[in-house]
Coordinates of C-alpha atoms in Angstrom, one line a residue:
Chain J
M1 CA -31.3 -7.2 27.8
R2 CA -31.4 -10.2 30.2
Y3 CA -30.5 -13.8 29.3
A4 CA -31.1 -17.2 30.7
I5 CA -29.9 -20.7 29.8
G6 CA -32.8 -23.0 29.0
I7 CA -32.3 -26.8 29.1
D8 CA -34.9 -29.2 27.9
L9 CA -34.0 -32.7 29.0
G10 CA -35.5 -35.7 27.3
G11 CA -34.9 -39.4 27.1
T12 CA -33.5 -39.0 23.5
N13 CA -32.0 -35.5 23.3
I14 CA -31.0 -32.6 25.5
K15 CA -32.0 -29.3 23.8
S16 CA -30.5 -26.2 25.2
G17 CA -29.9 -22.6 24.4
V18 CA -29.4 -19.1 25.6
V19 CA -32.7 -17.2 25.5
D20 CA -33.2 -13.4 25.9
N21 CA -36.0 -11.8 27.8
T22 CA -38.0 -11.3 24.6
G23 CA -38.2 -15.1 24.1
K24 CA -35.6 -15.2 21.3
I25 CA -33.1 -18.1 21.3
I26 CA -29.7 -16.5 20.5
Y27 CA -27.6 -19.6 20.9
K28 CA -28.7 -23.2 20.5
K29 CA -27.2 -26.6 21.2
K30 CA -28.7 -30.1 21.0
I31 CA -26.9 -33.3 22.0
T32 CA -27.9 -36.9 22.2
T33 CA -28.8 -38.1 25.7
T34 CA -27.0 -41.0 27.2
A35 CA -29.7 -41.6 29.8
F36 CA -29.3 -45.3 29.5
L37 CA -25.8 -45.1 30.9
G38 CA -27.1 -44.0 34.3
K39 CA -27.8 -40.8 36.1
E40 CA -24.1 -39.9 36.9
V41 CA -23.2 -39.9 33.2
L42 CA -26.3 -37.9 32.4
I43 CA -25.5 -35.2 35.0
Q44 CA -22.0 -35.0 33.7
Q45 CA -23.3 -34.6 30.2
I46 CA -25.6 -31.7 31.3
K47 CA -22.7 -30.0 33.1
E48 CA -20.5 -30.2 30.0
L49 CA -23.3 -28.8 27.9
I50 CA -23.6 -25.8 30.3
C51 CA -19.8 -25.3 30.1
K52 CA -19.9 -25.2 26.3
I53 CA -22.8 -22.8 26.3
L54 CA -21.1 -20.4 28.8
T55 CA -17.9 -20.6 26.7
N56 CA -19.4 -20.3 23.2
S57 CA -22.6 -18.2 23.4
K58 CA -20.9 -14.8 23.3
V59 CA -23.2 -13.5 26.0
K60 CA -21.3 -12.1 29.0
N61 CA -21.7 -14.6 31.8
K62 CA -22.7 -11.8 34.3
K63 CA -25.7 -11.0 32.0
I64 CA -27.0 -14.6 32.4
K65 CA -29.6 -14.5 35.1
G66 CA -29.6 -18.3 35.7
I67 CA -30.1 -21.8 34.4
G68 CA -33.6 -23.2 33.9
L69 CA -34.0 -27.0 33.3
G70 CA -37.1 -29.0 32.4
T71 CA -37.1 -32.7 33.0
P72 CA -39.6 -35.5 32.6
G73 CA -41.1 -36.5 35.9
I74 CA -42.7 -34.4 38.7
V75 CA -40.3 -32.0 40.2
D76 CA -40.1 -30.4 43.7
K77 CA -39.5 -27.0 42.2
E78 CA -38.4 -25.5 45.5
K79 CA -35.7 -28.2 46.2
G80 CA -35.0 -29.0 42.6
I81 CA -35.5 -32.8 43.2
V82 CA -37.1 -35.1 40.7
L83 CA -40.0 -36.7 42.7
G84 CA -41.6 -39.1 40.2
D85 CA -40.3 -41.6 37.7
A86 CA -39.1 -40.0 34.5
A87 CA -40.1 -41.7 31.2
N88 CA -37.0 -42.9 29.4
I89 CA -34.5 -41.8 32.1
P90 CA -33.9 -44.8 34.4
G91 CA -32.8 -43.9 37.9
W92 CA -33.7 -40.3 37.6
K93 CA -36.2 -40.2 40.5
G94 CA -34.7 -38.7 43.6
V95 CA -31.9 -36.8 41.8
N96 CA -31.3 -33.2 43.1
I97 CA -30.5 -31.7 39.8
K98 CA -30.7 -28.1 41.2
K99 CA -27.9 -28.8 43.6
E100 CA -25.8 -30.5 41.0
L101 CA -25.9 -27.6 38.7
E102 CA -25.4 -24.9 41.3
E103 CA -21.6 -25.4 41.0
F104 CA -21.7 -22.9 38.1
K105 CA -22.5 -20.1 40.6
L106 CA -25.6 -19.3 38.7
K107 CA -29.2 -19.5 40.1
V108 CA -30.7 -22.8 39.1
Y109 CA -34.4 -23.5 38.6
V110 CA -35.9 -26.9 37.8
D111 CA -39.4 -28.0 36.9
N112 CA -41.3 -30.6 35.0
D113 CA -40.9 -30.4 31.3
A114 CA -44.6 -30.1 30.4
K115 CA -45.0 -27.3 33.0
L116 CA -42.2 -25.4 31.3
V117 CA -43.7 -25.9 27.9
T118 CA -46.8 -24.4 29.4
L119 CA -44.8 -21.4 30.7
G120 CA -43.1 -20.9 27.4
E121 CA -46.4 -20.9 25.5
K122 CA -47.9 -18.5 28.1
E123 CA -45.1 -16.0 27.9
F124 CA -44.0 -16.2 24.2
G125 CA -46.3 -18.6 22.4
V126 CA -50.0 -19.1 21.6
A127 CA -51.2 -18.4 25.1
R128 CA -49.7 -15.0 25.4
G129 CA -52.0 -12.8 27.4
V130 CA -54.4 -15.6 28.3
K131 CA -55.4 -15.7 31.9
N132 CA -56.6 -19.2 32.4
C133 CA -55.5 -22.1 30.1
I134 CA -54.4 -25.7 30.1
C135 CA -51.6 -27.0 28.1
I136 CA -51.2 -30.7 27.4
T137 CA -48.2 -32.3 25.7
L138 CA -48.7 -35.5 23.7
G139 CA -45.7 -37.6 23.4
T140 CA -44.3 -40.7 25.1
G141 CA -46.7 -39.8 27.9
I142 CA -49.2 -37.0 28.4
G143 CA -47.9 -34.0 30.3
G144 CA -49.9 -31.1 31.5
G145 CA -49.6 -27.6 32.8
I146 CA -52.3 -25.2 34.2
I147 CA -52.2 -21.4 34.0
I148 CA -54.5 -19.8 36.5
N149 CA -54.9 -16.1 36.9
G150 CA -51.8 -15.7 34.6
S151 CA -49.5 -17.9 36.7
L152 CA -48.5 -21.6 36.5
Y153 CA -50.5 -23.5 39.1
R154 CA -48.5 -26.3 40.7
G155 CA -50.8 -27.6 43.4
R156 CA -50.0 -28.8 46.9
N157 CA -46.9 -30.9 46.1
F158 CA -46.2 -30.1 42.5
Y159 CA -48.4 -32.7 40.9
A160 CA -51.1 -30.4 39.5
G161 CA -51.8 -30.8 35.8
D162 CA -51.5 -34.6 35.7
I163 CA -54.3 -34.9 33.1
G164 CA -52.8 -38.0 31.6
H165 CA -53.7 -40.0 34.7
S166 CA -57.3 -38.9 34.9
I167 CA -59.6 -41.9 34.4
I168 CA -62.1 -41.8 31.6
D169 CA -63.1 -45.4 31.4
L170 CA -63.2 -47.2 34.7
N171 CA -63.5 -50.5 32.9
G172 CA -60.7 -49.6 30.5
K173 CA -57.2 -51.0 29.9
Q174 CA -54.4 -50.7 32.4
C175 CA -52.0 -47.8 32.3
N176 CA -48.3 -47.9 33.2
C177 CA -49.3 -46.2 36.5
G178 CA -51.3 -49.2 37.6
S179 CA -54.7 -47.6 37.3
F180 CA -57.3 -48.6 34.6
G181 CA -58.6 -46.4 31.9
C182 CA -56.2 -43.4 32.2
V183 CA -56.2 -41.0 29.2
E184 CA -52.5 -41.7 28.8
A185 CA -53.1 -45.4 28.2
Y186 CA -54.9 -44.4 25.0
G187 CA -53.8 -41.0 23.9
A188 CA -50.0 -41.1 24.1
K189 CA -47.4 -42.9 22.0
T190 CA -47.8 -46.5 23.5
G191 CA -51.6 -46.4 23.1
I192 CA -51.5 -45.1 19.6
V193 CA -48.9 -47.5 18.4
S194 CA -50.4 -50.5 20.1
L195 CA -53.8 -49.8 18.4
A196 CA -52.0 -49.7 15.0
K197 CA -50.3 -53.0 15.8
Q198 CA -53.7 -54.6 16.8
L199 CA -55.4 -53.5 13.6
I200 CA -52.5 -54.7 11.4
K201 CA -52.5 -58.0 13.2
K202 CA -56.3 -58.3 12.5
G203 CA -55.4 -58.0 8.8
F204 CA -56.7 -54.5 8.1
K205 CA -55.2 -53.1 4.9
T206 CA -53.0 -50.1 5.7
T207 CA -49.9 -48.4 4.4
I208 CA -48.6 -47.9 8.0
L209 CA -46.6 -51.2 8.0
K210 CA -44.9 -50.3 4.7
K211 CA -43.9 -46.9 6.1
A212 CA -42.4 -48.8 9.1
K213 CA -40.3 -50.8 6.7
N214 CA -42.5 -53.9 7.4
K215 CA -41.4 -54.0 11.1
T216 CA -44.1 -53.3 13.6
E217 CA -41.5 -52.2 16.1
N218 CA -40.7 -49.2 13.8
I219 CA -44.3 -47.9 14.0
T220 CA -44.5 -44.4 15.5
P221 CA -47.4 -41.9 15.8
Y222 CA -45.5 -39.8 13.2
L223 CA -45.7 -42.6 10.6
I224 CA -49.4 -43.2 11.4
A225 CA -50.0 -39.5 10.9
Q226 CA -48.1 -39.5 7.7
A227 CA -50.2 -42.4 6.4
A228 CA -53.4 -40.6 7.5
K229 CA -52.4 -37.5 5.6
E230 CA -52.0 -39.6 2.5
G231 CA -55.5 -40.9 2.9
D232 CA -54.9 -44.2 4.7
K233 CA -58.3 -45.1 6.1
I234 CA -57.0 -47.2 9.0
A235 CA -54.5 -44.5 10.0
K236 CA -57.4 -42.0 10.1
E237 CA -59.5 -44.4 12.2
I238 CA -56.7 -44.7 14.7
F239 CA -56.7 -41.0 15.2
D240 CA -60.4 -41.0 15.4
E241 CA -60.3 -43.7 18.1
V242 CA -57.4 -42.1 20.0
T243 CA -59.0 -38.6 20.0
K244 CA -62.2 -40.2 21.5
Y245 CA -60.3 -40.8 24.7
L246 CA -58.3 -37.6 24.5
S247 CA -61.5 -35.6 24.0
I248 CA -63.0 -37.0 27.2
G249 CA -59.9 -36.1 29.1
L250 CA -60.2 -32.6 27.8
I251 CA -64.0 -32.4 28.4
N252 CA -63.3 -33.2 32.0
V253 CA -60.6 -30.7 32.6
I254 CA -62.7 -28.1 30.7
H255 CA -65.7 -28.8 33.0
I256 CA -63.5 -28.5 36.1
L257 CA -61.4 -25.4 35.1
N258 CA -63.5 -23.6 32.4
P259 CA -60.4 -22.2 30.7
E260 CA -60.2 -19.7 27.9
M261 CA -57.8 -21.9 25.9
I262 CA -56.5 -25.5 25.5
V263 CA -53.0 -25.7 24.1
I264 CA -51.9 -29.0 22.7
G265 CA -48.2 -29.5 22.2
G266 CA -45.7 -32.4 22.1
G267 CA -44.6 -34.4 19.1
I268 CA -48.0 -35.9 18.4
A269 CA -49.6 -32.4 18.0
E270 CA -47.4 -32.0 14.9
A271 CA -49.9 -34.2 13.2
K272 CA -52.0 -31.0 13.0
E273 CA -55.4 -31.4 11.3
I274 CA -55.0 -35.2 11.5
L275 CA -55.2 -34.9 15.3
F276 CA -57.2 -31.7 15.7
K277 CA -60.1 -32.4 13.4
P278 CA -61.3 -35.7 15.0
L279 CA -60.4 -34.3 18.4
I280 CA -62.8 -31.4 18.1
K281 CA -65.4 -33.6 16.4
N282 CA -65.2 -36.0 19.4
I283 CA -65.4 -33.2 22.0
K284 CA -68.7 -32.0 20.4
K285 CA -69.9 -35.6 20.2
Y286 CA -69.2 -36.5 23.8
S287 CA -70.3 -33.3 25.4
P288 CA -73.4 -32.0 23.7
S289 CA -74.0 -29.3 26.3
S290 CA -72.2 -26.6 24.6
V291 CA -72.0 -23.5 26.9
V292 CA -68.7 -24.4 28.5
F293 CA -67.2 -24.8 25.1
K294 CA -68.5 -21.5 23.7
N295 CA -65.6 -19.4 22.5
L296 CA -63.2 -21.9 23.9
K297 CA -60.0 -22.0 21.8
I298 CA -58.4 -25.4 21.2
V299 CA -55.1 -24.7 19.5
K300 CA -51.8 -26.2 18.6
A301 CA -48.8 -25.0 20.6
K302 CA -46.8 -22.4 18.7
L303 CA -43.2 -22.8 19.9
G304 CA -42.8 -26.4 18.7
D305 CA -39.7 -28.2 19.9
K306 CA -38.2 -24.9 21.2
A307 CA -41.0 -24.6 23.8
G308 CA -39.0 -26.5 26.4
I309 CA -35.9 -24.3 26.1
I310 CA -37.9 -21.1 26.1
G311 CA -40.1 -22.2 29.0
A312 CA -37.0 -23.1 31.1
A313 CA -35.6 -19.6 30.5
V314 CA -39.0 -18.1 31.3
L315 CA -38.9 -19.9 34.7
V316 CA -35.6 -18.2 35.4
F317 CA -36.9 -14.7 34.4
N318 CA -40.1 -15.2 36.4
E319 CA -38.3 -16.4 39.5
E320 CA -35.6 -13.7 39.3
K321 CA -38.4 -11.1 39.0
N322 CA -39.8 -12.3 42.3
V323 CA -36.4 -12.2 44.1
Chain U
M1 CA -69.1 -5.6 63.6
R2 CA -70.3 -5.9 60.0
Y3 CA -73.4 -7.9 58.9
A4 CA -74.7 -9.4 55.7
I5 CA -78.0 -11.1 54.7
G6 CA -77.3 -14.6 53.4
I7 CA -79.9 -16.4 51.3
D8 CA -79.7 -20.0 50.2
L9 CA -82.2 -20.7 47.6
G10 CA -83.2 -24.3 46.9
G11 CA -86.0 -26.1 45.1
T12 CA -87.6 -27.1 48.4
N13 CA -86.7 -24.4 50.9
I14 CA -85.2 -20.9 51.1
K15 CA -82.9 -20.6 54.0
S16 CA -81.8 -17.2 55.1
G17 CA -80.2 -15.3 57.9
V18 CA -78.2 -12.3 59.0
V19 CA -74.6 -13.3 59.4
D20 CA -71.9 -11.3 61.2
N21 CA -68.3 -11.1 60.0
T22 CA -67.2 -13.8 62.4
G23 CA -69.5 -16.2 60.5
K24 CA -72.2 -16.3 63.3
I25 CA -75.8 -16.4 62.2
I26 CA -77.5 -13.9 64.5
Y27 CA -81.0 -14.2 62.9
K28 CA -82.4 -17.1 60.9
K29 CA -85.5 -17.7 58.8
K30 CA -86.5 -20.6 56.6
I31 CA -89.5 -20.8 54.3
T32 CA -90.9 -23.3 51.9
T33 CA -90.2 -22.6 48.2
T34 CA -93.1 -22.2 45.8
A35 CA -90.7 -22.7 42.9
F36 CA -93.4 -24.7 41.1
L37 CA -95.6 -21.6 40.8
G38 CA -93.1 -19.9 38.5
K39 CA -90.3 -17.5 38.7
E40 CA -92.4 -14.4 39.4
V41 CA -93.9 -15.9 42.5
L42 CA -90.5 -17.1 43.7
I43 CA -88.9 -13.7 43.2
Q44 CA -91.8 -12.1 45.2
Q45 CA -91.3 -14.7 47.9
I46 CA -87.6 -13.8 48.2
K47 CA -88.4 -10.1 48.4
E48 CA -90.9 -10.6 51.2
L49 CA -88.3 -12.7 53.0
I50 CA -85.8 -9.9 52.8
C51 CA -88.4 -7.4 54.1
K52 CA -89.1 -9.7 57.1
I53 CA -85.4 -10.0 57.8
L54 CA -84.8 -6.3 57.6
T55 CA -87.8 -5.6 59.9
N56 CA -87.2 -8.4 62.4
S57 CA -83.5 -9.0 62.8
K58 CA -82.7 -6.1 65.2
V59 CA -79.6 -5.2 63.2
K60 CA -79.5 -1.6 62.1
N61 CA -80.0 -1.6 58.4
K62 CA -77.1 0.6 57.8
K63 CA -74.8 -1.9 59.4
I64 CA -75.9 -4.5 56.8
K65 CA -73.3 -4.5 54.1
G66 CA -75.4 -6.2 51.4
I67 CA -77.4 -9.2 50.4
G68 CA -75.8 -12.4 49.2
L69 CA -77.8 -15.1 47.4
G70 CA -76.8 -18.6 46.3
T71 CA -79.0 -20.3 43.7
P72 CA -78.8 -23.6 41.9
G73 CA -77.5 -23.3 38.3
I74 CA -74.5 -21.5 37.0
V75 CA -74.5 -17.8 37.7
D76 CA -72.9 -14.9 35.9
K77 CA -71.7 -13.4 39.1
E78 CA -70.9 -10.0 37.6
K79 CA -74.4 -9.5 36.1
G80 CA -76.2 -11.6 38.7
I81 CA -78.0 -13.6 36.0
V82 CA -78.7 -17.4 36.2
L83 CA -77.0 -18.8 33.2
G84 CA -77.8 -22.5 33.4
D85 CA -80.9 -24.6 34.2
A86 CA -81.5 -24.8 37.9
A87 CA -82.5 -28.2 39.3
N88 CA -86.0 -28.0 40.7
I89 CA -86.7 -24.4 39.8
P90 CA -88.4 -24.4 36.5
G91 CA -87.9 -21.2 34.3
W92 CA -85.1 -19.9 36.5
K93 CA -82.6 -19.8 33.7
G94 CA -82.1 -16.2 32.5
V95 CA -83.5 -14.5 35.6
N96 CA -81.5 -11.4 36.7
I97 CA -81.9 -12.0 40.4
K98 CA -79.4 -9.3 41.3
K99 CA -81.3 -6.6 39.5
E100 CA -84.6 -7.8 41.1
L101 CA -83.2 -7.5 44.6
E102 CA -81.4 -4.2 44.2
E103 CA -84.6 -2.4 45.0
F104 CA -83.7 -2.7 48.6
K105 CA -80.9 -0.2 48.1
L106 CA -78.4 -2.7 49.4
K107 CA -75.5 -4.2 47.4
V108 CA -76.6 -7.5 46.0
Y109 CA -74.2 -10.4 45.1
V110 CA -75.4 -13.7 43.5
D111 CA -73.5 -16.9 42.8
N112 CA -74.0 -20.6 42.4
D113 CA -75.0 -22.4 45.6
A114 CA -72.2 -24.9 45.6
K115 CA -69.7 -22.2 45.1
L116 CA -71.0 -20.3 48.1
V117 CA -70.9 -23.5 50.2
T118 CA -67.3 -23.7 49.2
L119 CA -66.8 -20.1 50.2
G120 CA -68.5 -20.7 53.6
E121 CA -66.4 -23.7 54.3
K122 CA -63.2 -21.8 53.3
E123 CA -63.9 -18.8 55.5
F124 CA -65.6 -20.3 58.6
G125 CA -65.7 -24.1 58.1
V126 CA -63.5 -27.1 57.7
A127 CA -61.3 -25.5 55.0
R128 CA -60.3 -22.4 57.0
G129 CA -56.7 -21.5 56.2
V130 CA -56.5 -24.0 53.4
K131 CA -54.9 -22.5 50.2
N132 CA -56.0 -25.0 47.6
C133 CA -59.1 -27.2 48.0
I134 CA -62.1 -28.6 46.2
C135 CA -65.6 -28.8 47.7
I136 CA -68.3 -30.9 46.2
T137 CA -71.9 -31.0 47.3
L138 CA -73.8 -34.2 46.9
G139 CA -77.6 -33.8 46.6
T140 CA -80.1 -33.7 43.8
G141 CA -77.1 -32.9 41.6
I142 CA -73.4 -32.6 42.2
G143 CA -72.1 -29.1 42.7
G144 CA -68.5 -28.0 43.0
G145 CA -66.4 -25.2 44.0
I146 CA -62.6 -24.7 43.7
I147 CA -60.4 -22.6 46.0
I148 CA -57.1 -21.7 44.4
N149 CA -54.5 -19.6 46.2
G150 CA -57.1 -18.9 48.9
S151 CA -59.8 -17.5 46.5
L152 CA -62.8 -19.0 44.8
Y153 CA -61.9 -19.8 41.2
R154 CA -64.7 -19.3 38.7
G155 CA -63.1 -19.8 35.3
R156 CA -63.7 -18.0 32.1
N157 CA -67.5 -17.8 32.2
F158 CA -68.3 -19.0 35.7
Y159 CA -68.6 -22.7 34.9
A160 CA -65.5 -23.8 36.8
G161 CA -66.0 -26.6 39.4
D162 CA -68.5 -28.6 37.3
I163 CA -67.1 -31.9 38.6
G164 CA -70.5 -33.5 38.3
H165 CA -70.4 -33.5 34.5
S166 CA -66.9 -34.9 34.2
I167 CA -67.1 -38.2 32.4
I168 CA -65.7 -41.3 34.1
D169 CA -67.2 -44.1 32.0
L170 CA -67.5 -43.2 28.3
N171 CA -69.6 -46.2 27.8
G172 CA -71.7 -45.4 30.8
K173 CA -75.3 -44.4 31.3
Q174 CA -76.8 -41.2 30.1
C175 CA -76.9 -38.2 32.3
N176 CA -79.6 -35.4 32.4
C177 CA -77.1 -33.2 30.6
G178 CA -77.1 -35.4 27.5
S179 CA -73.6 -36.8 27.9
F180 CA -72.9 -40.4 28.9
G181 CA -71.1 -41.6 32.0
C182 CA -71.0 -38.3 34.0
V183 CA -70.3 -38.6 37.7
E184 CA -73.6 -37.0 38.5
A185 CA -75.5 -39.8 36.7
Y186 CA -74.3 -42.2 39.4
G187 CA -73.3 -40.2 42.5
A188 CA -76.2 -37.9 43.1
K189 CA -79.8 -38.5 44.3
T190 CA -81.3 -39.9 41.0
G191 CA -78.4 -42.3 40.5
I192 CA -78.5 -43.6 44.0
V193 CA -82.2 -44.0 44.2
S194 CA -82.5 -45.7 40.8
L195 CA -79.8 -48.2 41.8
A196 CA -81.9 -49.0 44.9
K197 CA -85.0 -49.4 42.8
Q198 CA -83.2 -51.7 40.4
L199 CA -81.9 -54.0 43.2
I200 CA -85.4 -54.1 44.8
K201 CA -86.9 -55.0 41.4
K202 CA -84.4 -57.8 41.0
G203 CA -85.7 -59.2 44.3
F204 CA -82.8 -58.5 46.6
K205 CA -83.7 -58.6 50.3
T206 CA -83.4 -55.2 51.9
T207 CA -85.1 -53.1 54.5
I208 CA -85.0 -50.0 52.3
L209 CA -88.5 -50.6 50.9
K210 CA -90.0 -50.9 54.3
K211 CA -88.4 -47.7 55.4
A212 CA -90.0 -46.1 52.3
K213 CA -93.4 -47.3 53.5
N214 CA -93.4 -49.9 50.7
K215 CA -93.5 -47.2 47.9
T216 CA -90.4 -47.0 45.7
E217 CA -91.2 -43.4 45.0
N218 CA -90.5 -42.6 48.6
I219 CA -86.9 -43.9 48.5
T220 CA -84.3 -41.3 49.3
P221 CA -80.5 -41.4 49.8
Y222 CA -81.3 -40.6 53.4
L223 CA -83.4 -43.8 53.9
I224 CA -80.8 -45.9 52.1
A225 CA -78.1 -44.5 54.4
Q226 CA -80.3 -45.2 57.4
A227 CA -80.7 -48.8 56.3
A228 CA -77.0 -49.1 55.7
K229 CA -76.3 -47.8 59.2
E230 CA -78.6 -50.5 60.6
G231 CA -76.6 -53.1 58.7
D232 CA -78.7 -53.6 55.6
K233 CA -76.3 -55.4 53.1
I234 CA -78.0 -54.1 50.0
A235 CA -77.9 -50.5 51.3
K236 CA -74.2 -50.9 52.0
E237 CA -73.6 -52.3 48.5
I238 CA -75.4 -49.3 47.0
F239 CA -73.0 -46.9 48.7
D240 CA -70.1 -49.1 47.7
E241 CA -71.2 -48.9 44.1
V242 CA -72.0 -45.2 44.1
T243 CA -68.7 -44.3 45.7
K244 CA -66.9 -46.2 43.0
Y245 CA -68.0 -43.6 40.5
L246 CA -67.6 -40.7 42.9
S247 CA -64.1 -41.9 43.8
I248 CA -63.1 -41.7 40.1
G249 CA -64.5 -38.2 39.8
L250 CA -62.4 -37.2 42.8
I251 CA -59.3 -39.0 41.6
N252 CA -59.5 -37.0 38.4
V253 CA -59.9 -33.7 40.0
I254 CA -57.1 -34.6 42.5
H255 CA -54.8 -35.4 39.6
I256 CA -55.6 -32.2 37.9
L257 CA -55.5 -29.8 40.8
N258 CA -53.4 -31.6 43.5
P259 CA -55.3 -29.9 46.3
E260 CA -54.6 -30.0 50.1
M261 CA -58.2 -30.9 50.9
I262 CA -61.4 -32.3 49.5
V263 CA -64.5 -31.1 51.3
I264 CA -67.7 -33.1 50.8
G265 CA -71.0 -31.4 51.6
G266 CA -74.6 -31.5 50.7
G267 CA -77.4 -33.7 52.1
I268 CA -75.8 -37.0 51.1
A269 CA -72.6 -36.2 53.0
E270 CA -74.7 -36.4 56.1
A271 CA -74.5 -40.2 55.7
K272 CA -71.0 -39.7 57.2
E273 CA -69.1 -43.0 57.5
I274 CA -71.6 -44.8 55.3
L275 CA -70.4 -42.6 52.5
F276 CA -66.8 -41.8 53.5
K277 CA -65.6 -45.3 54.3
P278 CA -66.3 -46.9 50.9
L279 CA -65.4 -43.6 49.2
I280 CA -61.9 -43.6 50.6
K281 CA -61.6 -47.4 50.0
N282 CA -62.5 -46.9 46.4
I283 CA -60.1 -44.0 45.9
K284 CA -57.3 -46.3 47.1
K285 CA -58.5 -49.1 44.9
Y286 CA -58.8 -47.1 41.7
S287 CA -55.7 -45.1 42.0
P288 CA -52.9 -47.2 43.4
S289 CA -50.2 -44.6 42.7
S290 CA -50.3 -43.0 46.1
V291 CA -48.1 -39.9 46.0
V292 CA -50.7 -37.4 45.0
F293 CA -52.9 -38.7 47.8
K294 CA -50.3 -38.4 50.5
N295 CA -51.5 -36.2 53.3
L296 CA -54.5 -35.2 51.3
K297 CA -57.5 -34.6 53.6
I298 CA -60.9 -35.8 52.5
V299 CA -63.3 -34.4 55.0
K300 CA -67.0 -33.8 55.6
A301 CA -68.2 -30.2 55.3
K302 CA -68.5 -28.6 58.7
L303 CA -71.2 -26.0 58.4
G304 CA -74.0 -28.4 57.4
D305 CA -77.2 -26.8 56.1
K306 CA -76.0 -23.4 57.3
A307 CA -73.1 -23.4 54.8
G308 CA -75.2 -21.8 52.0
I309 CA -76.4 -18.9 54.2
I310 CA -72.9 -18.3 55.6
G311 CA -71.3 -18.6 52.2
A312 CA -73.7 -16.1 50.7
A313 CA -72.8 -13.6 53.5
V314 CA -69.0 -14.3 53.0
L315 CA -69.5 -13.4 49.3
V316 CA -70.8 -10.0 50.5
F317 CA -68.0 -9.5 52.9
N318 CA -65.4 -10.5 50.3
E319 CA -66.8 -8.3 47.6
E320 CA -67.2 -5.3 49.9
K321 CA -63.6 -5.7 51.0
N322 CA -62.6 -5.3 47.4
V323 CA -64.6 -2.2 46.7

C-alpha cells in the first residue's frame, strides 16, 4: 500500500489527511485557516499541520510518497507557485508553496483546488473510468477542471478550465475579474446571494430572511437552498434564475468539448435537486439542438468535501507513477 | 514518398488533389458542386472526380495510401457517416460517404471539413509544432477544430470544436440552430451580410451597395471587406461589430482551453487586417484580465483554400500510421 498526504487549502478551513492508493482517507485533520493574518502565518500553519500528520497518522513516514496540496488560485504546477489571486487568501499570489513545504524531505506537488477535485472525482469518484469530462465547483467562485483522454488537461500556462470567466451575456453585469457577463458573476455565491438580497429589498415574500436571522449579511446559498427545499417560491426562483446562466456556461463548454460527463461539485452542489432540476431544465431550454446532449451525464460530485484531500493525494500518486 | 487523395467538399465547389507526405499538392482538380441536384448526383460526382485523379495524376495507384474527404456537417469518423446537417448540401445528413467511396479499393477516411483544416494547419501550416491550439473557420458557418497534446480532439461523439454554437448573449438573436445568441448568428456570413443590409436600409452612406451592383442580395463578406479596405466607414463598423461577438466566442474558448495559438481560417479570414485588427482590439476590451492572453498567438491560417485538401490527406497519413 502507498500513501500520500492530501491538503485542501481554503479561505475558511484547511482540510487534510493521509490517503491510501485506493482513495481511502486513513487519517484526517481539519483546522481553521488564519488566512487573514497574512501568508507567513498561513504557511506556518500548514507546516505545523504536516508535522502533526507525520507524527500522529501511524503510517510509516517512508511509506508516504509525498505531499499534495490544492489551493485557490491558478497554480504553476511545475514550480508550485500560486499565479493568480486566491479568493479569501489575501497576499497568496506569488507564494512558492512547493518550495516552502519541501523542507519535510518529501516530494511536494501543488495545484489549483478545483483541478484536484476533478482529479479526485476522476480517480475515485463519480467520473471513474470516464475518458473526457468536465468538473465545475460552485462555491465562493466557480472552479473548473477538464479531463481529456483520461488525464487532467492544464493548457499552455495552467489556466485551462476557467469556465467561471467565460462570458454568456456581453451586456451583463460586471464580474470581480473586470469583464462583463461572466458565468461566475451569476452562478457563484456572490451572484446568488445578491439576487436574494435584491428580491428581498423589492419586498417579495420569502422565508430566506427569517432563516438568516433577519440579517441580509447572513444570507448564504445554503440557506436559500434550505428555503427552496421547504417550498419557498422566491428561493426556487433564485435557483431557476441562477441556473439559467450556469446552463449557458455549461452549454458552451459542452459544445466545445463534447464530453461524456459533467460533474458538479462545491458547496452549492449540495443543494442537490434544488440546483440540478432547474439546471437541466434550462440546458434543454437554451439549447434545443439535442444531439450533443444525448447520453451526456450531468451528475453531482461524489466525494463531497473530501474531494480536495483525495484529489491532492491522487496528484502525488499520478506524479510519482511518472517518475 | 507516400501519397493520399485529399477531397474538400463544399456547397459550391469540390476541391481535390493528390498530396505527398510533405504536404505538397502534386496534382489538383476543382469542380463545381451540383449539391442542389441531390445526394445521389453529388456522390456520383465525387466518384467521377476520384476516377479522374487516379487516371491523370501520374502517381502509381499503389503508392496512394488512401482517400481523405472533408465535408460540412459533423461526421462519425469511425463509420464515415455525416451526422449533422451540412450547410448548402441538402439531404447530406445520414449519408455513409466512406462506404460509398470504398469501391475504389482504397482506404477511405472522412471527417468534418473544419476539423481537417485544423489538421492541415497543424501538420503543414501555421500551427506546425504547436501542442495545443484551436482553429476556427469563418465562412457560411463557423467551424472549429481543437488540437490537444498534438492531436485532433473529437470528443465523445465527434461534436467537439463546435464553437459557432456557443452562446455569448443569452438575450441575443436567434441562430439557425434554434438557440439564441450563438456566435455563428453574428460572426459568419449570414450575420455579417444581414448587418450590412440593416445599415443600408437605415440609410447609412456606404460604398457596399455599389460594389454589390445595387442589389442587396449580392452583398458578401468579401465585398464588405473590400469596402472597408478602401476606407468605407460603415464597412469598418460592420467588422468592428461582428468581431465584438467573435472576440467573446474566442475569449470563452481561450479561458476554457488556454491554448498556445488561435488559428483563424475560412473565406472571411482573407479580409486579413480588416478582421484581425478589430478582433484583437475587442478581445482586449472584453477581457481585461490579461494573463491567459499573454504570449497567445492569434494568427491567420496559412494554407488558404488548400487547407481542406491537405488536411484530408493528413487524415489519411495519420490513420495509416496508426494501422
